[in-house]
PDB file of C-alpha atoms and ligand atoms in Angstrom:
ATOM      1  CA  MET A1196    -114.012-113.746-109.776  1.00 94.00           C
ATOM      2  CA  LEU A1197    -114.630-114.654-106.130  1.00 98.00           C
ATOM      3  CA  GLU A1198    -116.160-118.152-105.937  1.00 98.00           C
ATOM      4  CA  LEU A1199    -118.375-118.848-102.914  1.00 98.00           C
ATOM      5  CA  LYS A1200    -120.484-121.831-101.871  1.00 98.00           C
ATOM      6  CA  ALA A1201    -123.565-120.774 -99.905  1.00 98.00           C
ATOM      7  CA  GLU A1202    -123.716-122.187 -96.385  1.00 98.00           C
ATOM      8  CA  PRO A1203    -126.880-122.658 -94.308  1.00 98.00           C
ATOM      9  CA  LEU A1204    -127.738-119.405 -92.524  1.00 98.00           C
ATOM     10  CA  THR A1205    -127.328-119.338 -88.758  1.00 98.00           C
ATOM     11  CA  ALA A1206    -127.684-116.437 -86.338  1.00 98.00           C
ATOM     12  CA  GLU A1207    -124.185-117.015 -85.035  1.00 98.00           C
ATOM     13  CA  ALA A1208    -122.513-116.936 -88.438  1.00 98.00           C
ATOM     14  CA  PHE A1209    -124.581-113.889 -89.461  1.00 98.00           C
ATOM     15  CA  ALA A1210    -123.903-111.924 -86.243  1.00 98.00           C
ATOM     16  CA  PRO A1211    -121.140-109.711 -87.775  1.00 97.00           C
ATOM     17  CA  PHE A1212    -123.604-108.604 -90.464  1.00 98.00           C
ATOM     18  CA  GLY A1213    -126.895-108.200 -88.605  1.00 98.00           C
ATOM     19  CA  ASP A1214    -129.757-110.273 -87.253  1.00 98.00           C
ATOM     20  CA  VAL A1215    -131.513-113.478 -88.327  1.00 98.00           C
ATOM     21  CA  ILE A1216    -135.284-113.115 -87.908  1.00 98.00           C
ATOM     22  CA  ASP A1217    -136.664-116.512 -86.896  1.00 98.00           C
ATOM     23  CA  THR A1218    -139.402-117.383 -84.401  1.00 98.00           C
ATOM     24  CA  ARG A1219    -137.682-120.701 -83.726  1.00 97.00           C
ATOM     25  CA  ILE A1220    -134.748-119.000 -81.982  1.00 95.00           C
ATOM     26  CA  ALA A1221    -136.597-116.047 -80.468  1.00 96.00           C
ATOM     27  CA  GLU A1222    -137.889-115.194 -77.030  1.00 94.00           C
ATOM     28  CA  SER A1223    -141.658-114.849 -76.913  1.00 97.00           C
ATOM     29  CA  PHE A1224    -144.501-114.251 -74.468  1.00 98.00           C
ATOM     30  CA  PRO A1225    -148.299-114.533 -74.497  1.00 98.00           C
ATOM     31  CA  ILE A1226    -150.405-111.402 -75.036  1.00 98.00           C
ATOM     32  CA  ASN A1227    -154.093-110.666 -75.797  1.00 98.00           C
ATOM     33  CA  ALA A1228    -155.327-112.909 -72.969  1.00 98.00           C
ATOM     34  CA  GLY A1229    -153.157-115.726 -74.243  1.00 97.00           C
ATOM     35  CA  ARG A1230    -154.634-115.778 -77.739  1.00 98.00           C
ATOM     36  CA  THR A1231    -151.445-114.412 -79.313  1.00 98.00           C
ATOM     37  CA  ARG A1232    -147.755-115.123 -78.784  1.00 98.00           C
ATOM     38  CA  ARG A1233    -145.483-112.113 -79.310  1.00 98.00           C
ATOM     39  CA  TYR A1234    -142.031-112.852 -80.712  1.00 98.00           C
ATOM     40  CA  HIS A1235    -140.551-109.645 -79.477  1.00 96.00           C
ATOM     41  CA  ASP A1236    -137.775-107.343 -80.659  1.00 96.00           C
ATOM     42  CA  LEU A1237    -136.265-109.708 -83.213  1.00 97.00           C
ATOM     43  CA  ALA A1238    -133.950-107.258 -84.958  1.00 98.00           C
ATOM     44  CA  LYS A1239    -132.426-103.830 -84.417  1.00 98.00           C
ATOM     45  CA  VAL A1240    -134.004-101.272 -86.760  1.00 98.00           C
ATOM     46  CA  GLU A1241    -131.578 -98.402 -87.436  1.00 98.00           C
ATOM     47  CA  THR A1242    -132.749 -95.149 -89.021  1.00 98.00           C
ATOM     48  CA  LEU A1243    -129.926 -92.601 -89.028  1.00 97.00           C
ATOM     49  CA  GLY A1244    -129.403 -89.103 -90.409  1.00 97.00           C
ATOM     50  CA  GLU A1245    -131.619 -86.229 -91.497  1.00 96.00           C
ATOM     51  CA  GLU A1246    -135.384 -86.749 -91.680  1.00 97.00           C
ATOM     52  CA  ALA A1247    -134.816 -90.430 -90.967  1.00 98.00           C
ATOM     53  CA  ARG A1248    -137.864 -92.623 -90.624  1.00 98.00           C
ATOM     54  CA  ALA A1249    -138.666 -96.344 -90.814  1.00 98.00           C
ATOM     55  CA  LEU A1250    -140.276 -97.594 -94.016  1.00 98.00           C
ATOM     56  CA  ILE A1251    -142.376-100.724 -94.388  1.00 98.00           C
ATOM     57  CA  SER A1252    -142.487-101.989 -97.983  1.00 98.00           C
ATOM     58  CA  ILE A1253    -143.205-105.198 -99.845  1.00 98.00           C
ATOM     59  CA  PHE A1254    -140.792-106.482-102.506  1.00 98.00           C
ATOM     60  CA  VAL A1255    -142.038-108.929-105.123  1.00 98.00           C
ATOM     61  CA  SER A1256    -138.877-110.464-106.612  1.00 98.00           C
ATOM     62  CA  GLN A1257    -138.298-112.721-109.583  1.00 98.00           C
ATOM     63  CA  PRO A1258    -136.054-115.741-108.873  1.00 98.00           C
ATOM     64  CA  VAL A1259    -132.345-115.642-109.620  1.00 98.00           C
ATOM     65  CA  GLU A1260    -130.372-118.197-111.618  1.00 97.00           C
ATOM     66  CA  VAL A1261    -127.946-120.395-109.693  1.00 97.00           C
ATOM     67  CA  PRO A1262    -124.936-120.148-109.837  1.00 97.00           C
ATOM     68  CA  LEU A1263    -125.634-116.529-108.953  1.00 98.00           C
ATOM     69  CA  THR A1264    -123.177-114.095-110.508  1.00 98.00           C
ATOM     70  CA  LEU A1265    -122.809-110.667-108.938  1.00 98.00           C
ATOM     71  CA  ASP A1266    -120.777-107.699-110.074  1.00 98.00           C
ATOM     72  CA  PHE A1267    -121.282-105.506-107.009  1.00 98.00           C
ATOM     73  CA  LEU A1268    -122.343-105.429-103.378  1.00 98.00           C
ATOM     74  CA  GLU A1269    -124.249-102.492-101.900  1.00 98.00           C
ATOM     75  CA  ARG A1270    -124.616-100.936 -98.463  1.00 98.00           C
ATOM     76  CA  HIS A1271    -127.043 -98.589 -96.725  1.00 98.00           C
ATOM     77  CA  PRO A1272    -124.908 -96.328 -94.509  1.00 98.00           C
ATOM     78  CA  GLN A1273    -127.862 -94.567 -92.889  1.00 98.00           C
ATOM     79  CA  GLY A1274    -129.981 -97.510 -91.898  1.00 98.00           C
ATOM     80  CA  SER A1275    -130.654-101.189 -91.488  1.00 98.00           C
ATOM     81  CA  GLN A1276    -132.612-103.228 -94.020  1.00 98.00           C
ATOM     82  CA  ALA A1277    -134.717-106.270 -93.139  1.00 98.00           C
ATOM     83  CA  PHE A1278    -136.206-108.876 -95.492  1.00 98.00           C
ATOM     84  CA  MET A1279    -138.838-111.341 -94.228  1.00 98.00           C
ATOM     85  CA  PRO A1280    -140.339-113.849 -96.681  1.00 98.00           C
ATOM     86  CA  LEU A1281    -144.146-113.968 -96.621  1.00 98.00           C
ATOM     87  CA  HIS A1282    -144.527-117.472 -98.089  1.00 98.00           C
ATOM     88  CA  GLU A1283    -141.463-119.365 -96.828  1.00 98.00           C
ATOM     89  CA  GLU A1284    -139.378-118.420 -99.842  1.00 98.00           C
ATOM     90  CA  ARG A1285    -135.677-119.325 -99.671  1.00 98.00           C
ATOM     91  CA  PHE A1286    -133.136-116.744-100.744  1.00 98.00           C
ATOM     92  CA  LEU A1287    -129.410-116.195-101.074  1.00 98.00           C
ATOM     93  CA  VAL A1288    -127.597-113.785 -98.781  1.00 98.00           C
ATOM     94  CA  VAL A1289    -124.121-112.494 -99.701  1.00 98.00           C
ATOM     95  CA  VAL A1290    -122.532-110.151 -97.187  1.00 98.00           C
ATOM     96  CA  ALA A1291    -119.337-108.418 -96.118  1.00 98.00           C
ATOM     97  CA  PRO A1292    -118.647-106.493 -92.916  1.00 97.00           C
ATOM     98  CA  PRO A1293    -119.216-102.712 -92.778  1.00 97.00           C
ATOM     99  CA  GLY A1294    -116.237-100.625 -93.900  1.00 97.00           C
ATOM    100  CA  ASP A1295    -115.183 -98.370 -96.744  1.00 94.00           C
ATOM    101  CA  THR A1296    -113.556-101.241 -98.612  1.00 95.00           C
ATOM    102  CA  ILE A1297    -114.374-104.935 -98.963  1.00 98.00           C
ATOM    103  CA  ASP A1298    -111.808-107.634 -98.217  1.00 97.00           C
ATOM    104  CA  PRO A1299    -112.767-110.532-100.520  1.00 97.00           C
ATOM    105  CA  ALA A1300    -111.618-112.935 -97.787  1.00 97.00           C
ATOM    106  CA  GLU A1301    -114.378-111.600 -95.533  1.00 98.00           C
ATOM    107  CA  VAL A1302    -117.266-112.052 -97.979  1.00 98.00           C
ATOM    108  CA  ARG A1303    -119.722-114.790 -96.909  1.00 98.00           C
ATOM    109  CA  ALA A1304    -122.624-116.438 -98.755  1.00 98.00           C
ATOM    110  CA  PHE A1305    -125.608-118.023 -97.026  1.00 98.00           C
ATOM    111  CA  VAL A1306    -128.831-119.727 -98.051  1.00 98.00           C
ATOM    112  CA  THR A1307    -131.964-119.408 -95.915  1.00 98.00           C
ATOM    113  CA  ASP A1308    -134.369-122.226 -95.125  1.00 98.00           C
ATOM    114  CA  GLY A1309    -137.651-120.424 -95.803  1.00 98.00           C
ATOM    115  CA  ARG A1310    -138.466-119.679 -92.161  1.00 98.00           C
ATOM    116  CA  GLN A1311    -135.652-117.154 -91.795  1.00 98.00           C
ATOM    117  CA  GLY A1312    -135.484-113.452 -92.553  1.00 98.00           C
ATOM    118  CA  VAL A1313    -132.436-111.208 -92.289  1.00 98.00           C
ATOM    119  CA  ASN A1314    -131.811-107.694 -91.032  1.00 99.00           C
ATOM    120  CA  TYR A1315    -128.647-106.120 -92.471  1.00 98.00           C
ATOM    121  CA  ARG A1316    -127.206-103.673 -89.956  1.00 98.00           C
ATOM    122  CA  ALA A1317    -126.420-100.202 -91.270  1.00 98.00           C
ATOM    123  CA  GLY A1318    -123.339-100.306 -93.491  1.00 98.00           C
ATOM    124  CA  THR A1319    -123.262-104.056 -94.036  1.00 98.00           C
ATOM    125  CA  TRP A1320    -122.336-104.805 -97.667  1.00 98.00           C
ATOM    126  CA  HIS A1321    -124.859-107.143 -99.278  1.00 98.00           C
ATOM    127  CA  ALA A1322    -126.162-108.495-102.561  1.00 98.00           C
ATOM    128  CA  ILE A1323    -129.527-107.178-103.703  1.00 98.00           C
ATOM    129  CA  GLN A1324    -132.537-109.350-102.919  1.00 97.00           C
ATOM    130  CA  SER A1325    -131.946-112.804-104.481  1.00 98.00           C
ATOM    131  CA  VAL A1326    -134.911-115.157-104.082  1.00 98.00           C
ATOM    132  CA  LEU A1327    -134.602-118.775-105.190  1.00 98.00           C
ATOM    133  CA  GLU A1328    -136.893-121.118-107.152  1.00 94.00           C
ATOM    134  CA  ARG A1329    -140.006-118.918-107.592  1.00 96.00           C
ATOM    135  CA  GLU A1330    -141.345-115.390-107.421  1.00 98.00           C
ATOM    136  CA  GLY A1331    -140.972-114.190-103.852  1.00 98.00           C
ATOM    137  CA  GLU A1332    -142.860-111.694-101.714  1.00 98.00           C
ATOM    138  CA  PHE A1333    -140.936-110.064 -98.850  1.00 98.00           C
ATOM    139  CA  LEU A1334    -141.824-107.626 -96.122  1.00 98.00           C
ATOM    140  CA  VAL A1335    -139.019-105.063 -96.030  1.00 98.00           C
ATOM    141  CA  VAL A1336    -138.235-102.660 -93.187  1.00 98.00           C
ATOM    142  CA  ASP A1337    -135.582-100.065 -93.961  1.00 98.00           C
ATOM    143  CA  ARG A1338    -134.725 -96.370 -93.696  1.00 98.00           C
ATOM    144  CA  GLY A1339    -136.245 -93.420 -95.551  1.00 98.00           C
ATOM    145  CA  GLY A1340    -135.068 -89.844 -95.265  1.00 98.00           C
ATOM    146  CA  ALA A1341    -132.702 -87.273 -96.688  1.00 98.00           C
ATOM    147  CA  GLY A1342    -129.350 -87.948 -98.257  1.00 97.00           C
ATOM    148  CA  ASN A1343    -127.750 -90.895 -99.936  1.00 97.00           C
ATOM    149  CA  ASN A1344    -128.464 -94.282 -98.395  1.00 98.00           C
ATOM    150  CA  CYS A1345    -127.089 -96.643-101.007  1.00 98.00           C
ATOM    151  CA  ASP A1346    -123.458 -97.135-102.026  1.00 98.00           C
ATOM    152  CA  GLU A1347    -122.252 -99.758-104.496  1.00 98.00           C
ATOM    153  CA  HIS A1348    -118.865-101.503-104.441  1.00 98.00           C
ATOM    154  CA  PRO A1349    -117.791-103.350-107.613  1.00 97.00           C
ATOM    155  CA  LEU A1350    -116.912-106.988-106.901  1.00 98.00           C
ATOM    156  CA  ALA A1351    -117.267-110.037-109.151  1.00 98.00           C
ATOM    157  CA  ILE A1352    -118.724-112.979-107.221  1.00 98.00           C
ATOM    158  CA  ARG A1353    -120.106-116.372-108.264  1.00 98.00           C
ATOM    159  CA  VAL A1354    -122.263-118.185-105.713  1.00 98.00           C
ATOM    160  CA  THR A1355    -123.102-121.896-105.911  1.00 98.00           C
ATOM    161  CA  LEU A1356    -125.480-123.907-103.764  1.00 97.00           C
ATOM    162  CA  ASP A1357    -123.722-127.268-103.662  1.00 84.00           C
TER     163      ASP A1357
HETATM  164  N1  UGC B1493    -132.935-100.897-103.613  1.00 56.08           N
HETATM  165  C1  UGC B1493    -133.624-101.516-102.693  1.00 56.08           C
HETATM  166  O1  UGC B1493    -134.546-100.982-102.095  1.00 56.08           O
HETATM  167  N2  UGC B1493    -133.273-102.831-102.400  1.00 56.08           N
HETATM  168  C2  UGC B1493    -131.916-103.191-102.186  1.00 56.08           C
HETATM  169  O2  UGC B1493    -131.400-102.340-101.170  1.00 56.08           O
HETATM  170  C3  UGC B1493    -131.780-104.623-101.763  1.00 56.08           C
HETATM  171  O3  UGC B1493    -130.991-104.921-100.826  1.00 56.08           O
HETATM  172  O4  UGC B1493    -132.463-105.451-102.395  1.00 56.08           O
HETATM  173 NI1   NI B1494    -130.184-103.312 -99.835  1.00 56.08          NI
END
């Protein structure tokens, strides 16, 4: 069983796995005669393969128990997958770099602060959505289209928060 302690999520630490979506670290500019500020191009949406298209969905997730025990990580080889909390929900993020196998030494666990979303780049291994404390509602942007876009890799992991 791989034991991991979740660390606070930062864009730098998450860079090998994708993007952190956070207005606090983003470039922005005024639009609509100054009434709106656009936080622009926050994450790279990838939609690969046959009949690929971007999907916008909403996930309503029940909270996980902590310590979080996992028995697999998954990946989406044909597209990215972004999760943005709609009510400042915190969630756990467990990731490993893209590749056909997972080196347990390269698996990382993070905890978000409620203002952060994540965008897993295509092929990044990750735990399924794991919201903390209460039911969570997330805007999800990922890839639809033909062919398989979800592989699972067995791996026993236990994630603690402190
Ligand atoms: N299956 C699905 O749409 N969600 C997972 O990919 C996930 O990462 O939660
Ligand atoms: Ni996923």
